[in-house]
mmCIF file of C-alpha atoms in Angstrom:
data_model
loop_
_atom_site.group_PDB
_atom_site.id
_atom_site.type_symbol
_atom_site.label_atom_id
_atom_site.label_comp_id
_atom_site.label_asym_id
_atom_site.label_seq_id
_atom_site.Cartn_x
_atom_site.Cartn_y
_atom_site.Cartn_z
ATOM 1 C CA MET A 21 0.000 0.000 0.000
ATOM 2 C CA SER A 22 1.229 3.491 -0.920
ATOM 3 C CA ALA A 23 -0.407 6.743 0.136
ATOM 4 C CA PHE A 24 0.353 10.225 -1.212
ATOM 5 C CA ASN A 25 -0.931 13.507 0.202
ATOM 6 C CA LEU A 26 -1.025 15.443 -3.055
ATOM 7 C CA SER A 27 -3.520 18.214 -2.308
ATOM 8 C CA LYS A 28 -5.311 20.090 0.441
ATOM 9 C CA ASN A 29 -8.342 20.206 -1.840
ATOM 10 C CA PRO A 30 -10.659 17.397 -2.927
ATOM 11 C CA ILE A 31 -9.425 15.268 -5.825
ATOM 12 C CA TYR A 32 -12.418 14.617 -8.073
ATOM 13 C CA ASP A 33 -10.512 12.424 -10.514
ATOM 14 C CA HIS A 34 -7.070 10.992 -11.166
ATOM 15 C CA CYS A 35 -5.340 9.008 -13.892
ATOM 16 C CA PHE A 36 -1.942 7.317 -14.188
ATOM 17 C CA SER A 37 0.107 7.232 -17.371
ATOM 18 C CA GLN A 38 0.583 3.860 -19.053
ATOM 19 C CA ASP A 39 4.009 3.358 -17.402
ATOM 20 C CA ARG A 40 2.622 4.409 -13.979
ATOM 21 C CA LYS A 41 5.419 6.993 -13.592
ATOM 22 C CA THR A 42 3.115 10.023 -13.911
ATOM 23 C CA VAL A 43 -0.254 10.767 -12.350
ATOM 24 C CA ALA A 44 -2.690 13.570 -13.179
ATOM 25 C CA ILE A 45 -5.086 14.831 -10.499
ATOM 26 C CA THR A 46 -7.770 17.512 -10.438
ATOM 27 C CA LYS A 47 -7.373 20.480 -8.094
ATOM 28 C CA GLU A 48 -10.125 23.086 -8.254
ATOM 29 C CA ASN A 49 -9.794 24.763 -11.709
ATOM 30 C CA ASP A 50 -6.488 23.077 -12.554
ATOM 31 C CA VAL A 51 -4.930 19.691 -13.244
ATOM 32 C CA LEU A 52 -1.626 18.825 -11.551
ATOM 33 C CA LEU A 53 0.859 16.364 -13.052
ATOM 34 C CA PHE A 54 3.160 14.569 -10.609
ATOM 35 C CA ASP A 55 6.136 12.296 -11.177
ATOM 36 C CA VAL A 56 5.626 9.374 -8.781
ATOM 37 C CA SER A 57 8.496 7.175 -9.964
ATOM 38 C CA GLY A 58 10.807 8.169 -7.103
ATOM 39 C CA ALA A 59 10.683 7.990 -3.325
ATOM 40 C CA LYS A 60 8.549 11.151 -3.161
ATOM 41 C CA PRO A 61 6.187 12.624 -5.765
ATOM 42 C CA TYR A 62 7.168 15.954 -7.267
ATOM 43 C CA LEU A 63 5.110 18.365 -9.339
ATOM 44 C CA ILE A 64 5.955 18.333 -13.066
ATOM 45 C CA THR A 65 3.538 20.983 -14.309
ATOM 46 C CA THR A 66 0.091 22.503 -13.824
ATOM 47 C CA LEU A 67 -2.531 22.660 -16.589
ATOM 48 C CA THR A 68 -4.395 25.930 -16.067
ATOM 49 C CA HIS A 69 -6.825 26.875 -18.862
ATOM 50 C CA HIS A 70 -10.170 26.112 -17.167
ATOM 51 C CA ASP A 71 -12.000 28.823 -15.204
ATOM 52 C CA LYS A 72 -14.305 26.539 -13.163
ATOM 53 C CA PRO A 73 -13.653 23.275 -11.256
ATOM 54 C CA VAL A 74 -12.247 20.454 -13.366
ATOM 55 C CA THR A 75 -14.541 17.434 -13.086
ATOM 56 C CA ALA A 76 -12.527 14.773 -14.930
ATOM 57 C CA VAL A 77 -9.095 13.948 -16.347
ATOM 58 C CA ASP A 78 -7.970 10.996 -18.452
ATOM 59 C CA ILE A 79 -4.744 9.987 -20.218
ATOM 60 C CA SER A 80 -4.880 8.136 -23.543
ATOM 61 C CA SER A 81 -2.779 5.135 -24.533
ATOM 62 C CA ASP A 82 -0.436 7.445 -26.474
ATOM 63 C CA GLY A 83 -0.085 10.053 -23.719
ATOM 64 C CA LYS A 84 -2.656 12.702 -24.661
ATOM 65 C CA ILE A 85 -4.567 14.218 -21.734
ATOM 66 C CA VAL A 86 -8.221 15.233 -21.834
ATOM 67 C CA THR A 87 -9.756 17.476 -19.171
ATOM 68 C CA CYS A 88 -13.315 18.724 -18.765
ATOM 69 C CA SER A 89 -14.840 21.238 -16.428
ATOM 70 C CA GLN A 90 -17.931 22.911 -15.081
ATOM 71 C CA ASP A 91 -17.047 25.757 -17.462
ATOM 72 C CA ARG A 92 -18.683 23.614 -20.235
ATOM 73 C CA ASN A 93 -15.356 23.079 -21.982
ATOM 74 C CA ALA A 94 -12.988 20.226 -22.656
ATOM 75 C CA LEU A 95 -9.332 20.461 -23.665
ATOM 76 C CA VAL A 96 -6.886 17.968 -25.145
ATOM 77 C CA TRP A 97 -3.284 18.429 -24.009
ATOM 78 C CA ASP A 98 -0.319 17.242 -26.095
ATOM 79 C CA LEU A 99 3.294 17.270 -24.991
ATOM 80 C CA SER A 100 5.106 19.988 -26.931
ATOM 81 C CA GLY A 101 8.390 19.578 -28.804
ATOM 82 C CA ASP A 102 10.523 20.535 -25.807
ATOM 83 C CA GLY A 103 9.164 17.510 -23.901
ATOM 84 C CA ARG A 104 8.355 19.607 -20.821
ATOM 85 C CA THR A 105 5.245 21.678 -21.532
ATOM 86 C CA TYR A 106 1.752 20.746 -22.667
ATOM 87 C CA LYS A 107 -0.154 22.496 -25.450
ATOM 88 C CA PRO A 108 -3.978 22.626 -25.206
ATOM 89 C CA THR A 109 -6.180 22.016 -28.249
ATOM 90 C CA LEU A 110 -9.759 23.252 -28.498
ATOM 91 C CA VAL A 111 -12.637 20.778 -28.297
ATOM 92 C CA LEU A 112 -15.996 21.824 -29.779
ATOM 93 C CA LEU A 113 -18.363 20.234 -27.263
ATOM 94 C CA ARG A 114 -21.439 22.314 -28.154
ATOM 95 C CA ILE A 115 -23.011 21.967 -24.696
ATOM 96 C CA ASN A 116 -24.731 24.599 -22.526
ATOM 97 C CA ARG A 117 -24.170 23.074 -19.093
ATOM 98 C CA ALA A 118 -21.299 21.599 -17.100
ATOM 99 C CA ALA A 119 -19.178 18.756 -18.440
ATOM 100 C CA THR A 120 -19.219 16.017 -15.790
ATOM 101 C CA CYS A 121 -17.033 13.127 -16.971
ATOM 102 C CA ALA A 122 -14.575 12.246 -19.745
ATOM 103 C CA ARG A 123 -12.874 9.081 -20.930
ATOM 104 C CA TRP A 124 -10.617 8.128 -23.852
ATOM 105 C CA ALA A 125 -11.466 5.226 -26.114
ATOM 106 C CA PRO A 126 -8.850 2.439 -25.731
ATOM 107 C CA ASN A 127 -7.162 3.293 -29.054
ATOM 108 C CA GLY A 128 -6.907 7.014 -28.194
ATOM 109 C CA ARG A 129 -8.605 8.167 -31.409
ATOM 110 C CA LYS A 130 -11.702 9.614 -29.766
ATOM 111 C CA PHE A 131 -13.135 10.298 -26.321
ATOM 112 C CA ALA A 132 -16.526 10.755 -24.685
ATOM 113 C CA VAL A 133 -17.625 13.672 -22.495
ATOM 114 C CA GLY A 134 -20.772 13.406 -20.375
ATOM 115 C CA SER A 135 -22.624 16.536 -19.317
ATOM 116 C CA SER A 136 -25.487 18.083 -17.392
ATOM 117 C CA ASP A 137 -26.926 19.050 -20.790
ATOM 118 C CA ARG A 138 -28.393 15.537 -21.136
ATOM 119 C CA VAL A 139 -26.042 14.645 -23.989
ATOM 120 C CA VAL A 140 -22.796 12.730 -24.420
ATOM 121 C CA ALA A 141 -20.302 14.339 -26.800
ATOM 122 C CA ILE A 142 -18.263 11.844 -28.840
ATOM 123 C CA CYS A 143 -15.147 13.782 -29.809
ATOM 124 C CA TYR A 144 -12.647 13.062 -32.577
ATOM 125 C CA TYR A 145 -9.827 15.003 -34.230
ATOM 126 C CA GLU A 146 -10.244 17.008 -37.415
ATOM 127 C CA ALA A 147 -6.762 17.634 -38.790
ATOM 128 C CA GLU A 148 -7.901 20.179 -41.395
ATOM 129 C CA ASN A 149 -8.864 22.720 -38.710
ATOM 130 C CA ASP A 150 -6.582 21.400 -35.939
ATOM 131 C CA TRP A 151 -9.374 20.918 -33.431
ATOM 132 C CA TRP A 152 -11.539 18.218 -31.912
ATOM 133 C CA ILE A 153 -15.146 18.132 -33.058
ATOM 134 C CA SER A 154 -18.047 16.179 -31.589
ATOM 135 C CA LYS A 155 -21.226 14.270 -32.410
ATOM 136 C CA HIS A 156 -23.940 14.018 -29.763
ATOM 137 C CA LEU A 157 -25.687 11.051 -28.220
ATOM 138 C CA LYS A 158 -29.082 12.461 -27.198
ATOM 139 C CA LYS A 159 -32.159 10.231 -27.172
ATOM 140 C CA PRO A 160 -33.336 8.756 -24.862
ATOM 141 C CA LEU A 161 -31.053 10.543 -22.346
ATOM 142 C CA ARG A 162 -33.160 12.562 -19.893
ATOM 143 C CA SER A 163 -30.765 13.634 -17.159
ATOM 144 C CA THR A 164 -27.180 14.473 -16.200
ATOM 145 C CA ILE A 165 -24.577 11.940 -17.354
ATOM 146 C CA LEU A 166 -22.457 10.989 -14.338
ATOM 147 C CA SER A 167 -20.148 8.334 -15.809
ATOM 148 C CA VAL A 168 -19.024 6.779 -19.091
ATOM 149 C CA ASP A 169 -16.950 3.724 -19.997
ATOM 150 C CA TRP A 170 -15.684 2.286 -23.294
ATOM 151 C CA HIS A 171 -15.957 -1.237 -24.635
ATOM 152 C CA PRO A 172 -12.588 -2.580 -25.903
ATOM 153 C CA ASN A 173 -13.877 -2.374 -29.511
ATOM 154 C CA ASN A 174 -13.724 1.477 -29.286
ATOM 155 C CA VAL A 175 -17.335 1.729 -30.530
ATOM 156 C CA LEU A 176 -19.676 0.774 -27.681
ATOM 157 C CA LEU A 177 -20.052 3.234 -24.803
ATOM 158 C CA ALA A 178 -21.785 2.650 -21.454
ATOM 159 C CA CYS A 179 -23.359 5.704 -19.788
ATOM 160 C CA GLY A 180 -24.707 6.058 -16.252
ATOM 161 C CA SER A 181 -27.033 8.959 -15.517
ATOM 162 C CA ALA A 182 -28.969 10.681 -12.747
ATOM 163 C CA ASP A 183 -32.281 9.260 -14.015
ATOM 164 C CA GLY A 184 -31.225 5.822 -12.737
ATOM 165 C CA HIS A 185 -30.554 4.320 -16.159
ATOM 166 C CA VAL A 186 -27.463 2.615 -17.545
ATOM 167 C CA ARG A 187 -27.424 2.668 -21.326
ATOM 168 C CA VAL A 188 -25.048 1.214 -23.902
ATOM 169 C CA PHE A 189 -24.764 3.139 -27.194
ATOM 170 C CA SER A 190 -22.926 2.642 -30.438
ATOM 171 C CA THR A 191 -20.578 5.532 -31.239
ATOM 172 C CA TYR A 192 -19.509 4.222 -34.652
ATOM 173 C CA ILE A 193 -18.030 6.972 -36.848
ATOM 174 C CA LYS A 194 -17.120 5.753 -40.316
ATOM 175 C CA SER A 195 -14.132 8.087 -40.785
ATOM 176 C CA VAL A 196 -12.610 7.080 -37.440
ATOM 177 C CA ASP A 197 -13.612 3.524 -36.537
ATOM 178 C CA SER A 198 -13.134 0.081 -37.985
ATOM 179 C CA LYS A 199 -16.340 -1.889 -38.364
ATOM 180 C CA PRO A 200 -16.856 -3.717 -35.045
ATOM 181 C CA GLU A 201 -17.256 -7.480 -34.867
ATOM 182 C CA PRO A 202 -20.699 -8.813 -33.839
ATOM 183 C CA SER A 203 -21.006 -9.351 -30.075
ATOM 184 C CA VAL A 204 -23.594 -10.003 -27.412
ATOM 185 C CA TRP A 205 -24.281 -6.254 -27.503
ATOM 186 C CA GLY A 206 -25.394 -6.314 -31.148
ATOM 187 C CA GLU A 207 -24.335 -6.774 -34.771
ATOM 188 C CA ARG A 208 -25.325 -3.724 -36.832
ATOM 189 C CA LEU A 209 -24.181 -0.642 -34.934
ATOM 190 C CA PRO A 210 -24.760 2.717 -36.664
ATOM 191 C CA PHE A 211 -24.129 5.828 -34.564
ATOM 192 C CA GLN A 212 -26.480 6.268 -31.572
ATOM 193 C CA THR A 213 -27.896 2.717 -31.731
ATOM 194 C CA LEU A 214 -29.223 1.915 -28.238
ATOM 195 C CA CYS A 215 -27.824 -1.557 -27.502
ATOM 196 C CA ALA A 216 -28.935 -1.837 -23.862
ATOM 197 C CA ASP A 217 -30.980 0.087 -21.304
ATOM 198 C CA TYR A 218 -31.013 -1.035 -17.662
ATOM 199 C CA ILE A 219 -32.383 0.425 -14.447
ATOM 200 C CA GLY A 220 -31.608 -0.746 -10.917
ATOM 201 C CA ASN A 221 -34.223 -2.534 -8.832
ATOM 202 C CA SER A 222 -34.439 0.485 -6.518
ATOM 203 C CA GLY A 223 -35.486 2.552 -9.540
ATOM 204 C CA GLY A 224 -34.277 6.091 -10.063
ATOM 205 C CA SER A 225 -31.134 6.100 -7.910
ATOM 206 C CA TRP A 226 -28.290 8.102 -9.422
ATOM 207 C CA ILE A 227 -25.803 5.922 -11.289
ATOM 208 C CA HIS A 228 -22.455 7.123 -9.966
ATOM 209 C CA ASP A 229 -20.237 4.838 -12.050
ATOM 210 C CA VAL A 230 -20.457 2.126 -14.694
ATOM 211 C CA ARG A 231 -17.793 -0.247 -16.051
ATOM 212 C CA PHE A 232 -17.543 -2.956 -18.670
ATOM 213 C CA SER A 233 -15.949 -6.169 -17.425
ATOM 214 C CA PRO A 234 -12.391 -6.863 -18.707
ATOM 215 C CA GLY A 235 -13.794 -9.425 -21.137
ATOM 216 C CA ALA A 236 -16.543 -6.946 -22.127
ATOM 217 C CA GLU A 237 -19.242 -9.636 -21.846
ATOM 218 C CA PHE A 238 -21.127 -7.851 -19.034
ATOM 219 C CA LEU A 239 -21.072 -4.646 -17.012
ATOM 220 C CA ALA A 240 -21.422 -3.421 -13.441
ATOM 221 C CA PHE A 241 -22.624 -0.167 -11.944
ATOM 222 C CA VAL A 242 -22.951 1.496 -8.544
ATOM 223 C CA SER A 243 -25.898 3.656 -7.574
ATOM 224 C CA HIS A 244 -26.830 6.066 -4.806
ATOM 225 C CA ASP A 245 -28.741 3.373 -2.891
ATOM 226 C CA GLY A 246 -25.428 1.826 -1.745
ATOM 227 C CA ASN A 247 -25.832 -1.318 -3.865
ATOM 228 C CA VAL A 248 -23.696 -2.877 -6.595
ATOM 229 C CA ASN A 249 -25.410 -4.130 -9.754
ATOM 230 C CA ILE A 250 -24.031 -6.656 -12.267
ATOM 231 C CA VAL A 251 -25.807 -7.191 -15.589
ATOM 232 C CA TYR A 252 -25.214 -9.949 -18.163
ATOM 233 C CA PRO A 253 -26.823 -8.863 -21.456
ATOM 234 C CA SER A 254 -28.777 -10.684 -24.107
ATOM 235 C CA PRO A 255 -28.623 -9.605 -27.769
ATOM 236 C CA PRO A 256 -30.944 -6.821 -28.972
ATOM 237 C CA VAL A 257 -34.222 -7.879 -30.582
ATOM 238 C CA GLY A 258 -34.651 -5.952 -33.814
ATOM 239 C CA SER A 259 -34.293 -2.261 -32.983
ATOM 240 C CA GLU A 260 -35.072 -2.813 -29.288
ATOM 241 C CA PRO A 261 -32.367 -3.466 -26.658
ATOM 242 C CA GLY A 262 -32.369 -6.958 -25.189
ATOM 243 C CA VAL A 263 -33.472 -7.808 -21.654
ATOM 244 C CA PRO A 264 -30.758 -8.946 -19.200
ATOM 245 C CA ALA A 265 -29.807 -12.609 -19.443
ATOM 246 C CA ALA A 266 -28.852 -12.395 -15.752
ATOM 247 C CA TYR A 267 -29.077 -9.541 -13.258
ATOM 248 C CA PHE A 268 -27.600 -9.421 -9.744
ATOM 249 C CA GLU A 269 -28.100 -6.642 -7.219
ATOM 250 C CA VAL A 270 -25.749 -7.002 -4.254
ATOM 251 C CA ARG A 271 -27.431 -5.153 -1.396
ATOM 252 C CA THR A 272 -25.114 -3.679 1.241
ATOM 253 C CA ARG A 273 -25.319 -1.641 4.426
ATOM 254 C CA HIS A 274 -22.629 0.691 3.158
ATOM 255 C CA LEU A 275 -23.067 4.335 2.312
ATOM 256 C CA PRO A 276 -23.312 4.957 -1.450
ATOM 257 C CA PHE A 277 -20.376 3.959 -3.624
ATOM 258 C CA LYS A 278 -19.012 6.642 -5.956
ATOM 259 C CA SER A 279 -16.792 4.530 -8.188
ATOM 260 C CA LEU A 280 -15.787 0.983 -9.093
ATOM 261 C CA ALA A 281 -13.087 -0.881 -11.002
ATOM 262 C CA PHE A 282 -12.825 -4.463 -12.224
ATOM 263 C CA VAL A 283 -9.753 -6.424 -11.149
ATOM 264 C CA ASN A 284 -10.765 -9.343 -13.377
ATOM 265 C CA ASP A 285 -13.985 -10.880 -14.700
ATOM 266 C CA ASN A 286 -14.739 -12.359 -11.275
ATOM 267 C CA LYS A 287 -13.704 -9.532 -8.961
ATOM 268 C CA LEU A 288 -14.432 -5.820 -8.666
ATOM 269 C CA VAL A 289 -13.705 -3.125 -6.099
ATOM 270 C CA ALA A 290 -15.991 -0.228 -5.158
ATOM 271 C CA GLY A 291 -15.403 2.815 -2.958
ATOM 272 C CA GLY A 292 -17.374 5.844 -1.859
ATOM 273 C CA PHE A 293 -18.751 7.666 1.156
ATOM 274 C CA ASP A 294 -17.504 5.035 3.641
ATOM 275 C CA ALA A 295 -13.913 6.074 2.758
ATOM 276 C CA HIS A 296 -12.580 2.541 2.256
ATOM 277 C CA PRO A 297 -12.702 0.108 -0.703
ATOM 278 C CA VAL A 298 -14.936 -2.979 -0.700
ATOM 279 C CA VAL A 299 -14.365 -6.146 -2.746
ATOM 280 C CA PHE A 300 -17.119 -8.061 -4.575
ATOM 281 C CA GLU A 301 -16.628 -11.437 -6.240
ATOM 282 C CA GLY A 302 -18.793 -13.696 -8.351
ATOM 283 C CA SER A 303 -19.760 -15.089 -11.720
ATOM 284 C CA GLU A 304 -22.844 -15.574 -13.854
ATOM 285 C CA GLN A 305 -24.201 -17.746 -11.024
ATOM 286 C CA GLY A 306 -24.162 -14.886 -8.515
ATOM 287 C CA TRP A 307 -22.133 -12.110 -6.842
ATOM 288 C CA GLN A 308 -21.437 -11.249 -3.216
ATOM 289 C CA LEU A 309 -19.472 -8.876 -1.007
ATOM 290 C CA THR A 310 -16.374 -10.771 0.159
ATOM 291 C CA LYS A 311 -14.201 -8.343 2.130
ATOM 292 C CA SER A 312 -13.319 -4.756 2.941
ATOM 293 C CA ILE A 313 -9.891 -3.263 2.286
ATOM 294 C CA ASP A 314 -8.569 -0.995 5.053
ATOM 295 C CA ASP A 315 -11.490 -2.246 7.150
ATOM 296 C CA PRO A 316 -12.410 0.393 9.794
ATOM 297 C CA THR A 317 -13.964 -2.271 12.042
ATOM 298 C CA GLU A 318 -10.652 -4.104 12.325
ATOM 299 C CA ALA A 319 -8.812 -0.832 12.916
ATOM 300 C CA LYS A 320 -11.150 0.045 15.803
ATOM 301 C CA LYS A 321 -10.646 -3.405 17.345
ATOM 302 C CA HIS A 322 -6.881 -2.970 17.157
ATOM 303 C CA VAL A 323 -7.044 0.411 18.902
ATOM 304 C CA GLN A 324 -9.308 -0.898 21.626
ATOM 305 C CA GLU A 325 -6.963 -3.822 22.322
ATOM 306 C CA GLU A 326 -3.993 -1.462 22.685
ATOM 307 C CA GLN A 327 -5.800 1.003 24.916
ATOM 308 C CA SER A 328 -4.873 0.576 28.581
ATOM 309 C CA ALA A 329 -7.435 0.532 31.377
ATOM 310 C CA ILE A 330 -6.044 3.725 32.949
ATOM 311 C CA ASP A 331 -6.354 5.599 29.609
ATOM 312 C CA LEU A 332 -9.923 4.413 29.349
ATOM 313 C CA PHE A 333 -10.858 5.673 32.821
ATOM 314 C CA LYS A 334 -9.035 8.994 32.278
ATOM 315 C CA SER A 335 -10.971 9.587 29.076
ATOM 316 C CA MET A 336 -14.282 8.666 30.683
ATOM 317 C CA ASP A 337 -13.554 11.035 33.569
ATOM 318 C CA LEU A 338 -12.539 13.993 31.377
ATOM 319 C CA LYS A 339 -14.779 13.542 28.330
ATOM 320 C CA GLY A 340 -17.583 11.335 29.527
ATOM 321 C CA LYS A 341 -16.740 8.722 26.911
ATOM 322 C CA SER A 342 -14.132 6.110 26.161
ATOM 323 C CA GLY A 343 -11.147 7.707 24.463
ATOM 324 C CA SER A 344 -9.528 6.798 21.194
ATOM 325 C CA LYS A 345 -6.729 8.328 19.213
ATOM 326 C CA PHE A 346 -9.146 8.167 16.243
ATOM 327 C CA SER A 347 -11.813 10.237 17.960
ATOM 328 C CA GLU A 348 -11.133 13.181 15.657
ATOM 329 C CA SER A 349 -10.339 11.171 12.523
ATOM 330 C CA LEU A 350 -11.560 8.109 10.688
ATOM 331 C CA PRO A 351 -9.856 4.750 11.369
ATOM 332 C CA THR A 352 -9.075 4.485 7.653
ATOM 333 C CA ILE A 353 -6.357 5.807 5.364
ATOM 334 C CA HIS A 354 -8.796 7.992 3.449
ATOM 335 C CA GLN A 355 -10.321 10.612 5.727
ATOM 336 C CA ASN A 356 -13.183 11.499 3.428
ATOM 337 C CA THR A 357 -15.215 10.155 0.503
ATOM 338 C CA ILE A 358 -13.415 8.090 -2.130
ATOM 339 C CA THR A 359 -14.229 9.823 -5.400
ATOM 340 C CA LYS A 360 -12.552 7.514 -7.912
ATOM 341 C CA VAL A 361 -11.373 3.892 -8.010
ATOM 342 C CA LYS A 362 -9.161 2.736 -10.894
ATOM 343 C CA LEU A 363 -7.183 -0.383 -11.741
ATOM 344 C CA TYR A 364 -3.475 0.238 -11.092
ATOM 345 C CA SER A 365 -2.012 -3.220 -11.790
ATOM 346 C CA PRO A 366 -3.390 -6.776 -12.068
ATOM 347 C CA ASN A 367 -3.443 -7.036 -8.257
ATOM 348 C CA SER A 368 -3.909 -3.462 -7.061
ATOM 349 C CA ILE A 369 -6.156 -0.421 -7.383
ATOM 350 C CA SER A 370 -5.652 3.317 -6.981
ATOM 351 C CA THR A 371 -8.126 5.574 -5.198
ATOM 352 C CA SER A 372 -8.473 9.333 -4.849
ATOM 353 C CA GLY A 373 -10.643 11.192 -2.395
ATOM 354 C CA ASN A 374 -12.063 14.410 -1.051
ATOM 355 C CA ASP A 375 -9.267 14.369 1.544
ATOM 356 C CA GLY A 376 -6.687 15.149 -1.165
ATOM 357 C CA LYS A 377 -5.067 11.714 -0.907
ATOM 358 C CA LEU A 378 -4.095 9.259 -3.616
ATOM 359 C CA VAL A 379 -3.720 5.687 -2.369
ATOM 360 C CA VAL A 380 -2.637 2.441 -4.044
ATOM 361 C CA PHE A 381 -4.117 -0.653 -2.373
ATOM 362 C CA LYS A 382 -3.287 -4.333 -2.854
ATOM 363 C CA VAL A 383 -6.457 -6.296 -3.597
#
């Protein structure tokens, strides 16, 4: 486990470079790039062209950085010729409300930006004008888009929104994409084809995050009811999305999860308002919560065992309650909500939080 105190402000999103030597984090209106290859992280540069809080950052497979913000803009940053500074390129999002999330397609040729404008902008580069233009996914979106995730074929996109729906769209653009192979999500996939539309059993809870499984045969999402949902699809019927072949809702007593990441096809990790990650495991036969990482219950037990009787009586006399060195802080590494969970390596995850910390956990 490695923990870095990178900011005194909340970190809404983070992303590591492919070689894991650099990490980008959000900080208010800016994005900070740190070198984390040494004993201590040091600041490389600050990306400063947004004038409202940055809501998301992502790094493509070839090193380009995309940022989006409540200022309704997105920027793509390329490393300049000197190898030290980043040059921003304009993105024509054509939205009237805040951009909420952004994610590169696996091949780095396009990216998706969700927004409060009830659209998803699919952005791709137009060399003639040296800018990034966009096409919109609109119907049947009815609310703010809170999360997006790409299928490995670079065409299918999963979207989670505040109306409680998870939808899978085709984003096929003839000038950019290769024709995708048929899959369980569909065969003919023109732009904006609705391949799937799911809603949690609680109905209407905000979908905070959605992810395709590593094998891309199913997806999982976390909602504001504190539950984790896993959906195995069936092929679309004509122009209508198919019903789930299998659906599992893992009910928990945890506060809502904000983010999740798959470790493999049989294991995922979620984190959120409880400030520590939780592991879920399963298959097409069923899923269940198996353990907590950085478990606060175990930490409290450890403190209580170490506390001497005299300390206990002193605290009860002075404060009217049993004392604990964690009385003013949480018994977990994160001291506030986990905002983002991402896969770091085959056996570890990285998390960022409202406490300004970035932590790498073994799973």
